[in-house]
PDB file of N, CA, C and O in Angstrom:
ATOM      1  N   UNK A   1      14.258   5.149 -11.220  1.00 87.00           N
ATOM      2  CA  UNK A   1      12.820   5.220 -11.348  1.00 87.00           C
ATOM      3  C   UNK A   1      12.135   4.281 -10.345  1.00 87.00           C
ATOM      4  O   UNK A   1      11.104   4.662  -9.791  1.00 87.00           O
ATOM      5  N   UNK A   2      12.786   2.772 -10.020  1.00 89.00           N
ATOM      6  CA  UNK A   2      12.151   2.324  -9.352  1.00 89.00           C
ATOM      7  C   UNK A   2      12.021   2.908  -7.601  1.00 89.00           C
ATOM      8  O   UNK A   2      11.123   2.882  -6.759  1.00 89.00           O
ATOM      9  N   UNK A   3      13.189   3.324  -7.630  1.00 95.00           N
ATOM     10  CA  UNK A   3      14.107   3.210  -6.222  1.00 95.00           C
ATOM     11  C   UNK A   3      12.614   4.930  -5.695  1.00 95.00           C
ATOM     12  O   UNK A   3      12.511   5.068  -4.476  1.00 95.00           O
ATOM     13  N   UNK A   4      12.263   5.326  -6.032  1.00 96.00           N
ATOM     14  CA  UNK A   4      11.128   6.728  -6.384  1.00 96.00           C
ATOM     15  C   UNK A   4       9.950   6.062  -6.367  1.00 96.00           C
ATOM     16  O   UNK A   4       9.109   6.626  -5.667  1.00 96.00           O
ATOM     17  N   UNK A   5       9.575   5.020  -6.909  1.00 91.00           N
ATOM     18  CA  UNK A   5       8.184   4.566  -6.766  1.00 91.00           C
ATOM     19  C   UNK A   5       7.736   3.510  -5.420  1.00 91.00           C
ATOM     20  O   UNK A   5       6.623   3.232  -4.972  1.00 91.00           O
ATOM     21  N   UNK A   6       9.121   3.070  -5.006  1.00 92.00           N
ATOM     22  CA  UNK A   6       9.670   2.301  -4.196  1.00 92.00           C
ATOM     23  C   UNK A   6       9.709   2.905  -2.219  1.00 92.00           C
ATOM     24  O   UNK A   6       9.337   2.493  -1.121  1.00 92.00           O
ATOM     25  N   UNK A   7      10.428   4.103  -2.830  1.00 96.00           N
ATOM     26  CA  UNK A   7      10.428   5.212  -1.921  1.00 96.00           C
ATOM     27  C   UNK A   7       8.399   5.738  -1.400  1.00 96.00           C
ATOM     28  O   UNK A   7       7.678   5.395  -0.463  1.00 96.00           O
ATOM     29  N   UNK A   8       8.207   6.611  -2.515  1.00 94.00           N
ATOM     30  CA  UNK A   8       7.022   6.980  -2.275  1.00 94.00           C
ATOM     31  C   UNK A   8       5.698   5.815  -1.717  1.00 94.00           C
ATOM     32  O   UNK A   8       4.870   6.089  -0.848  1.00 94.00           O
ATOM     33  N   UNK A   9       5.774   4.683  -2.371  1.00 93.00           N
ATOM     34  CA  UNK A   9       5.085   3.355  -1.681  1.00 93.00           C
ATOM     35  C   UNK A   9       5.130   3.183  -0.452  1.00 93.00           C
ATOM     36  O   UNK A   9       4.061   3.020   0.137  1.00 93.00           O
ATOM     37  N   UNK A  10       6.182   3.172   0.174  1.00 94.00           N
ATOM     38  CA  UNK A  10       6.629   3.109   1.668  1.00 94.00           C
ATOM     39  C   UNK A  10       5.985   4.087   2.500  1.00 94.00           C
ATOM     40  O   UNK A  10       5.265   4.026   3.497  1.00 94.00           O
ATOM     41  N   UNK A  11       6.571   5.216   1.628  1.00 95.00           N
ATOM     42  CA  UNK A  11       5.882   6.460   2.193  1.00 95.00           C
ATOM     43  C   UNK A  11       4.495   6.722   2.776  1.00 95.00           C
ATOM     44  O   UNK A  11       4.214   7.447   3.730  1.00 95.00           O
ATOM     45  N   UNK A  12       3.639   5.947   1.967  1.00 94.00           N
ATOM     46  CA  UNK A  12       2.337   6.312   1.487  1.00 94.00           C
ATOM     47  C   UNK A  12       1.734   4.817   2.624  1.00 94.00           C
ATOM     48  O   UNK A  12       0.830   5.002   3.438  1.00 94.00           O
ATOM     49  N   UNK A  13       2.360   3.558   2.475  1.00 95.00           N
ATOM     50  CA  UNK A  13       1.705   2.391   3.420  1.00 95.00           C
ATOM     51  C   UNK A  13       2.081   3.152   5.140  1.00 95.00           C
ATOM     52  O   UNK A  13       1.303   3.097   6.093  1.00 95.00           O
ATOM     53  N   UNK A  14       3.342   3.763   5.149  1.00 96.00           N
ATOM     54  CA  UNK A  14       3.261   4.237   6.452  1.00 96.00           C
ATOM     55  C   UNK A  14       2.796   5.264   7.001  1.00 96.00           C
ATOM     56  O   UNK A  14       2.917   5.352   8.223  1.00 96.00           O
ATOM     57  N   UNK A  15       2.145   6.309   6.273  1.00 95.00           N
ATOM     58  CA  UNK A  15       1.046   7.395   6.614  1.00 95.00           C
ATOM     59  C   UNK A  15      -0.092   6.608   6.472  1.00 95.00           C
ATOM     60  O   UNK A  15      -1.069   7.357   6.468  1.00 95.00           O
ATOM     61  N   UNK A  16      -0.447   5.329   6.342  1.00 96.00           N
ATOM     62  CA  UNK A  16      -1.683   5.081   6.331  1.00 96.00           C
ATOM     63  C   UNK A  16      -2.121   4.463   7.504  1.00 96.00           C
ATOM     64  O   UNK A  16      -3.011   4.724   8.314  1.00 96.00           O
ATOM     65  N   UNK A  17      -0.857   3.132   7.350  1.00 95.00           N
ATOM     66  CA  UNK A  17      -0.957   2.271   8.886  1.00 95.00           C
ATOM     67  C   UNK A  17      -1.012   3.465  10.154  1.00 95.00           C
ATOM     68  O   UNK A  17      -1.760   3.745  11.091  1.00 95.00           O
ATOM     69  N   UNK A  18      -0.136   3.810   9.745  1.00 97.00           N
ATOM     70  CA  UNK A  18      -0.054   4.759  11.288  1.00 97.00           C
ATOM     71  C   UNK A  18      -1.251   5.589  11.542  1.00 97.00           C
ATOM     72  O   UNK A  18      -1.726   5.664  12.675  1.00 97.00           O
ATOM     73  N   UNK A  19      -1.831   6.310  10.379  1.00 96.00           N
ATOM     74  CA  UNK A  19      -2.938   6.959  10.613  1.00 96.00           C
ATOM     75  C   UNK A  19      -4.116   6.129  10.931  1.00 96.00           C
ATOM     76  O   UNK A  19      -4.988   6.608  11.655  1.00 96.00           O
ATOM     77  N   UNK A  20      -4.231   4.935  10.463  1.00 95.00           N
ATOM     78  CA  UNK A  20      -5.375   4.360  11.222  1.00 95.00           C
ATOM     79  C   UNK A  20      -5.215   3.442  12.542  1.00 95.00           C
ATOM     80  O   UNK A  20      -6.107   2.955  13.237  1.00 95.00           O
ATOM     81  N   UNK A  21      -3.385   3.321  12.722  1.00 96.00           N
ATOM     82  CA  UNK A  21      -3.320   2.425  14.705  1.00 96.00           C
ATOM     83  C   UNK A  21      -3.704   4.179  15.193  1.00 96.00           C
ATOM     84  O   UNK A  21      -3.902   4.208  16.407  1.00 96.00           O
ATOM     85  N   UNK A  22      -3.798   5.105  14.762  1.00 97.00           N
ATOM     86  CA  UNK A  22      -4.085   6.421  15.776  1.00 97.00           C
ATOM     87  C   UNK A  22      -5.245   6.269  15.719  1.00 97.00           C
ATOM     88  O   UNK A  22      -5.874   6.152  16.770  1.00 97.00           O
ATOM     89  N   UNK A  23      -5.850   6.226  14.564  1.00 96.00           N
ATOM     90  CA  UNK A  23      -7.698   6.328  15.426  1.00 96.00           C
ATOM     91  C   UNK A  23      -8.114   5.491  15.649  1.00 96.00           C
ATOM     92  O   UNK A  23      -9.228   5.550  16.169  1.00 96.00           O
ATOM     93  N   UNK A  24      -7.479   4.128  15.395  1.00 96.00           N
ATOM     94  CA  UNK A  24      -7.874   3.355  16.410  1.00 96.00           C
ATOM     95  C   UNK A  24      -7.736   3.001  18.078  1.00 96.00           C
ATOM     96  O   UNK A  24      -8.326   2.293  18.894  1.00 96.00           O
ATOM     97  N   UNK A  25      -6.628   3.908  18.062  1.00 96.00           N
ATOM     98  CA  UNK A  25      -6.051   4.019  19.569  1.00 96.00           C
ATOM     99  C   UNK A  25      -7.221   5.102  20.019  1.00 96.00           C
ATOM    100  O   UNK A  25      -7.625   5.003  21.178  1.00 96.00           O
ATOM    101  N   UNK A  26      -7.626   5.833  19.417  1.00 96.00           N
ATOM    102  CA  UNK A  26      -8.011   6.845  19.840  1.00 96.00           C
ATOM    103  C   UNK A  26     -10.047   6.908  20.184  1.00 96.00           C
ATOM    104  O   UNK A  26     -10.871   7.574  20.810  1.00 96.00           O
ATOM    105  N   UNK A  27      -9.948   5.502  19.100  1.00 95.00           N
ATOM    106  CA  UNK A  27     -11.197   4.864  18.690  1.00 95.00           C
ATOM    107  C   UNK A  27     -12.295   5.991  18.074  1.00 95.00           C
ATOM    108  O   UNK A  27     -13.469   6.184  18.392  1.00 95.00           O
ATOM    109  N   UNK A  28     -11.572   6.561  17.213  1.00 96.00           N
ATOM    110  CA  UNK A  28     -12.416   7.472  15.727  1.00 96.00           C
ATOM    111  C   UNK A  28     -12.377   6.531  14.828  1.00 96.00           C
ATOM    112  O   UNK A  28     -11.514   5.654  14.783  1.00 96.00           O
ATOM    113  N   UNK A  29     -13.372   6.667  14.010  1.00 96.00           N
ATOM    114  CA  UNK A  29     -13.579   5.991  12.338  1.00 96.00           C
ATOM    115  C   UNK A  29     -12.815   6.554  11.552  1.00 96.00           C
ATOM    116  O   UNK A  29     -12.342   7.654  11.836  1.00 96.00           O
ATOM    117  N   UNK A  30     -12.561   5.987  10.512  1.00 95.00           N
ATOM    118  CA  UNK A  30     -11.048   6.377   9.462  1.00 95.00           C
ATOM    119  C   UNK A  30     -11.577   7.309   8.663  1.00 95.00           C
ATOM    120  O   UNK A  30     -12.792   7.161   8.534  1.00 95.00           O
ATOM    121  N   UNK A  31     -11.109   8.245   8.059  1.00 96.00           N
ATOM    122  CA  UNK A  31     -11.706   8.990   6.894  1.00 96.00           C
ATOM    123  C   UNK A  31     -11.663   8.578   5.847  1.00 96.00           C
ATOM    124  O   UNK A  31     -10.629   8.150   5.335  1.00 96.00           O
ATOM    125  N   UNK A  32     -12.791   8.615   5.289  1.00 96.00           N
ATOM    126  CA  UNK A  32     -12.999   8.090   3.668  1.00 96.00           C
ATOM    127  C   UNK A  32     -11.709   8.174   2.799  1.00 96.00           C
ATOM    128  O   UNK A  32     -11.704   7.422   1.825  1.00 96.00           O
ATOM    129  N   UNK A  33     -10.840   8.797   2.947  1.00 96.00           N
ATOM    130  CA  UNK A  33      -9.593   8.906   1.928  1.00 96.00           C
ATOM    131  C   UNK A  33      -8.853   8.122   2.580  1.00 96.00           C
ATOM    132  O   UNK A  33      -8.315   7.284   1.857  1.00 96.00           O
ATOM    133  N   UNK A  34      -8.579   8.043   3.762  1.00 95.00           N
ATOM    134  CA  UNK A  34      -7.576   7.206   4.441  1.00 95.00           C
ATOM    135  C   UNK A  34      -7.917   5.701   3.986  1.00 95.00           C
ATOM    136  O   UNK A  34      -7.073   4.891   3.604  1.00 95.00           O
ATOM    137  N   UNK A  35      -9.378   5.454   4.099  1.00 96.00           N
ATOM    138  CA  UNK A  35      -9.980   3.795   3.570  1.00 96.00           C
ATOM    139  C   UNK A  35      -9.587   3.722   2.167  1.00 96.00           C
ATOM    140  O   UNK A  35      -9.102   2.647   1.815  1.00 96.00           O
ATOM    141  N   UNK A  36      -9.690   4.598   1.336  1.00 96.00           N
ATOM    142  CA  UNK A  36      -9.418   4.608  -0.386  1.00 96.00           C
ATOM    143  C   UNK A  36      -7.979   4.395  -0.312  1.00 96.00           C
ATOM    144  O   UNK A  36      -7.526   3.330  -0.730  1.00 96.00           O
ATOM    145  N   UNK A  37      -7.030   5.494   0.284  1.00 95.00           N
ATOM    146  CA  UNK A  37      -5.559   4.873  -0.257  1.00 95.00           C
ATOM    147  C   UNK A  37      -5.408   3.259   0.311  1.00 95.00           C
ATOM    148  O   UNK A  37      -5.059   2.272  -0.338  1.00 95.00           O
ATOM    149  N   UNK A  38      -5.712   3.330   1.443  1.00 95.00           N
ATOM    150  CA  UNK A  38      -5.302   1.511   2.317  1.00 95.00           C
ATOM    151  C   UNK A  38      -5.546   1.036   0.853  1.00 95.00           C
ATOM    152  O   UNK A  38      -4.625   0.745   0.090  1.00 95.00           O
ATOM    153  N   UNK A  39      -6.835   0.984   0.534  1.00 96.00           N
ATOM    154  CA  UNK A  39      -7.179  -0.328  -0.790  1.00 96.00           C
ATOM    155  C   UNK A  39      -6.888  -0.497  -1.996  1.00 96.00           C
ATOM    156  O   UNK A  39      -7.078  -1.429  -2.777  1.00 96.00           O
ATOM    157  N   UNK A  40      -6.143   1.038  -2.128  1.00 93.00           N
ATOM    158  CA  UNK A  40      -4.917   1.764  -3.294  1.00 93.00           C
ATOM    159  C   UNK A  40      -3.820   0.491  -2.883  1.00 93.00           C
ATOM    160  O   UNK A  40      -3.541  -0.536  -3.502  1.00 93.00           O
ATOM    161  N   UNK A  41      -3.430   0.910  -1.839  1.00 95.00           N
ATOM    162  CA  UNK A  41      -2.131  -0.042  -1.180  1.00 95.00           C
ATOM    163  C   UNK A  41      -2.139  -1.661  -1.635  1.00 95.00           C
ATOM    164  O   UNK A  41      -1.202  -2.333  -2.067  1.00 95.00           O
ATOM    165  N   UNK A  42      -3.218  -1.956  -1.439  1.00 96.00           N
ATOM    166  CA  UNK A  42      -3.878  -3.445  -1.415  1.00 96.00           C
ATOM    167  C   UNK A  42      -3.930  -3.877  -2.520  1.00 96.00           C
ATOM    168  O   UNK A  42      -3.504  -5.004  -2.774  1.00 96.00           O
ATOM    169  N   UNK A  43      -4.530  -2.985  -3.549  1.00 96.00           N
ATOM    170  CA  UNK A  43      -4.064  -3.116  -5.071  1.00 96.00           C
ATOM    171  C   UNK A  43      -3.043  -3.350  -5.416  1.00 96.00           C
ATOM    172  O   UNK A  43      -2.779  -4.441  -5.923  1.00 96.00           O
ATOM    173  N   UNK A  44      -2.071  -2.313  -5.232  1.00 93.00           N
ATOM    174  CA  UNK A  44      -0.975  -2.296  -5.970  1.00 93.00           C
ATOM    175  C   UNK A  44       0.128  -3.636  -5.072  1.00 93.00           C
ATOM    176  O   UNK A  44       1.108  -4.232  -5.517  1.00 93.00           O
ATOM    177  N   UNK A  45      -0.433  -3.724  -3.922  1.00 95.00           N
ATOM    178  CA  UNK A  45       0.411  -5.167  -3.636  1.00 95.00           C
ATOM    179  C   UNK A  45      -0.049  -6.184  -4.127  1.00 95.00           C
ATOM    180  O   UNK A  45       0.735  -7.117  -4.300  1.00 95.00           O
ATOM    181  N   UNK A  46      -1.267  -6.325  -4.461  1.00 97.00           N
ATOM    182  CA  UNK A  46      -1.652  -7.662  -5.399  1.00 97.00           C
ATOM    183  C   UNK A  46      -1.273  -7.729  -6.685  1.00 97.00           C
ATOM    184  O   UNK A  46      -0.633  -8.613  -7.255  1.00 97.00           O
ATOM    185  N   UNK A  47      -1.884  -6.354  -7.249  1.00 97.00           N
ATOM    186  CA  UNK A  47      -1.101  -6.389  -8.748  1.00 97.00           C
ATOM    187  C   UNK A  47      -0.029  -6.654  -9.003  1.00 97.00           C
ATOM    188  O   UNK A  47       0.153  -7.481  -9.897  1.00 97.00           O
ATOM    189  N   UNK A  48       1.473  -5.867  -8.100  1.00 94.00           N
ATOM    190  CA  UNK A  48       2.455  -6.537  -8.022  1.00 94.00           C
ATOM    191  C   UNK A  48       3.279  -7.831  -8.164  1.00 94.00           C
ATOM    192  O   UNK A  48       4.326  -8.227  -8.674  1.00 94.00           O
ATOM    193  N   UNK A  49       1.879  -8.430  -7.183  1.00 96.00           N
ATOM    194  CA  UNK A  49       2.398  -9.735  -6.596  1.00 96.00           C
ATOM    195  C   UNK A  49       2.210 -10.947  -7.698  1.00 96.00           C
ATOM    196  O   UNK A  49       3.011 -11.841  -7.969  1.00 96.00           O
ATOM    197  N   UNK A  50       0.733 -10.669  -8.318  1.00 98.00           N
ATOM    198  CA  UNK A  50       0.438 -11.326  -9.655  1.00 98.00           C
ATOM    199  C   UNK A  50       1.419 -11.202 -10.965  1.00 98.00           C
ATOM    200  O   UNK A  50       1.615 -12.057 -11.829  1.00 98.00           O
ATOM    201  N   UNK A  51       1.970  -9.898 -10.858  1.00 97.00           N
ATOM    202  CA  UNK A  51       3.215  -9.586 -11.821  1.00 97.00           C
ATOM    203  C   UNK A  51       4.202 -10.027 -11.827  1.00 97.00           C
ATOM    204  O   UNK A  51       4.839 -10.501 -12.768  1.00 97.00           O
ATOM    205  N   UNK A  52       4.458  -9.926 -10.752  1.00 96.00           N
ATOM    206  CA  UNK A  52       5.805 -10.506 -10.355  1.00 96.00           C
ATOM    207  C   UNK A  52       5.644 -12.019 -10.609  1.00 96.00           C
ATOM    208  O   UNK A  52       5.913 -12.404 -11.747  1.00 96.00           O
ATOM    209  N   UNK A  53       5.320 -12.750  -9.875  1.00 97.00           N
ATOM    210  CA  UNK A  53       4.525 -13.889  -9.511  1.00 97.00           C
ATOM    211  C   UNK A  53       4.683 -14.820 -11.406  1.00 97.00           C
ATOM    212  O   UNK A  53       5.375 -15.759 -11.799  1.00 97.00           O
ATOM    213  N   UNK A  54       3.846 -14.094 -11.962  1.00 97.00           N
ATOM    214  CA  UNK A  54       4.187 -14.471 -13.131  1.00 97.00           C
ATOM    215  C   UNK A  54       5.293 -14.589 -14.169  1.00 97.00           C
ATOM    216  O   UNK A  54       5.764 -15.535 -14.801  1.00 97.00           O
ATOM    217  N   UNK A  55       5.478 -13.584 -14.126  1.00 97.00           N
ATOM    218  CA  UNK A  55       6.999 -13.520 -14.693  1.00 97.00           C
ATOM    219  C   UNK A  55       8.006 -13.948 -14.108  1.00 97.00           C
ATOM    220  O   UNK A  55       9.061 -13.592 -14.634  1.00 97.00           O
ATOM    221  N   UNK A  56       8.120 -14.743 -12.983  1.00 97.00           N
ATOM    222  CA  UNK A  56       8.910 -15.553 -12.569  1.00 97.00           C
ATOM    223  C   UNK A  56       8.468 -17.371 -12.941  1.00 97.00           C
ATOM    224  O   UNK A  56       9.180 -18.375 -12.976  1.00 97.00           O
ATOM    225  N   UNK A  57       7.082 -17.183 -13.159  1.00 97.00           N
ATOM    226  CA  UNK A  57       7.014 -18.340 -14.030  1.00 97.00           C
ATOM    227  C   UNK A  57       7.571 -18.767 -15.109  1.00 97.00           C
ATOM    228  O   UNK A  57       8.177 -19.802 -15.386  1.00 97.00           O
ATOM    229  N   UNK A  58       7.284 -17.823 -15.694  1.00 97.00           N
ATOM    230  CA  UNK A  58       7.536 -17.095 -17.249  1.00 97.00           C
ATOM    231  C   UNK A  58       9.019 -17.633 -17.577  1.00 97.00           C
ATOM    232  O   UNK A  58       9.227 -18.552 -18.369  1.00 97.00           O
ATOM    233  N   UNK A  59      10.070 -16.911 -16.835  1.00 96.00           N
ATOM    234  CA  UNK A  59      11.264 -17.242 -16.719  1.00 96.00           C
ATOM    235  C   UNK A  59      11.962 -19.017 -16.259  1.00 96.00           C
ATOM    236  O   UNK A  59      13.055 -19.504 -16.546  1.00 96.00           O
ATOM    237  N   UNK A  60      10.939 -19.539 -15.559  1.00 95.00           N
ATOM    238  CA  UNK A  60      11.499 -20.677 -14.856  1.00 95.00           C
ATOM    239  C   UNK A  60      11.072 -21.575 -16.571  1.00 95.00           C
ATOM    240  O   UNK A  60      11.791 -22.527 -16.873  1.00 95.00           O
ATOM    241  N   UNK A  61      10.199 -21.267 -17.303  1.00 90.00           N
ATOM    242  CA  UNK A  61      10.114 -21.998 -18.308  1.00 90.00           C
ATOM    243  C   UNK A  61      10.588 -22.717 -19.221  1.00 90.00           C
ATOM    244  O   UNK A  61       9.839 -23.248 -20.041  1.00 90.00           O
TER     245      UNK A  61
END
């Protein structure tokens, strides 16, 4: 289950990066969905990171 959410994550940060070094190479503005997943991305690495982050507190206790 993880190794799938893990997978698709990757998936999803590297259709994004890449889609926006292209229009920026290309110097077009990003499309509104392309800006929504990036901050999808941004989420779920913070949320993560706070999760994680914690529960490694949690444990050192």
């Amino acid at each position: 289950m993880v190794e799938t959410a893990v997978f698709t994550y990757g998936l999803l940060a590297s259709f994004v990066l890449s889609g926006a070094a292209r229009n920026k190479r290309m110097e077009r503005p990003n499309p509104a969905m392309l800006t929504y997943m990036g901050y999808l991305l941004v989420g779920m690495s913070g949320s993560a990171s706070a999760l994680l982050s914690g529960y490694a507190v949690w444990q050192s206790i």
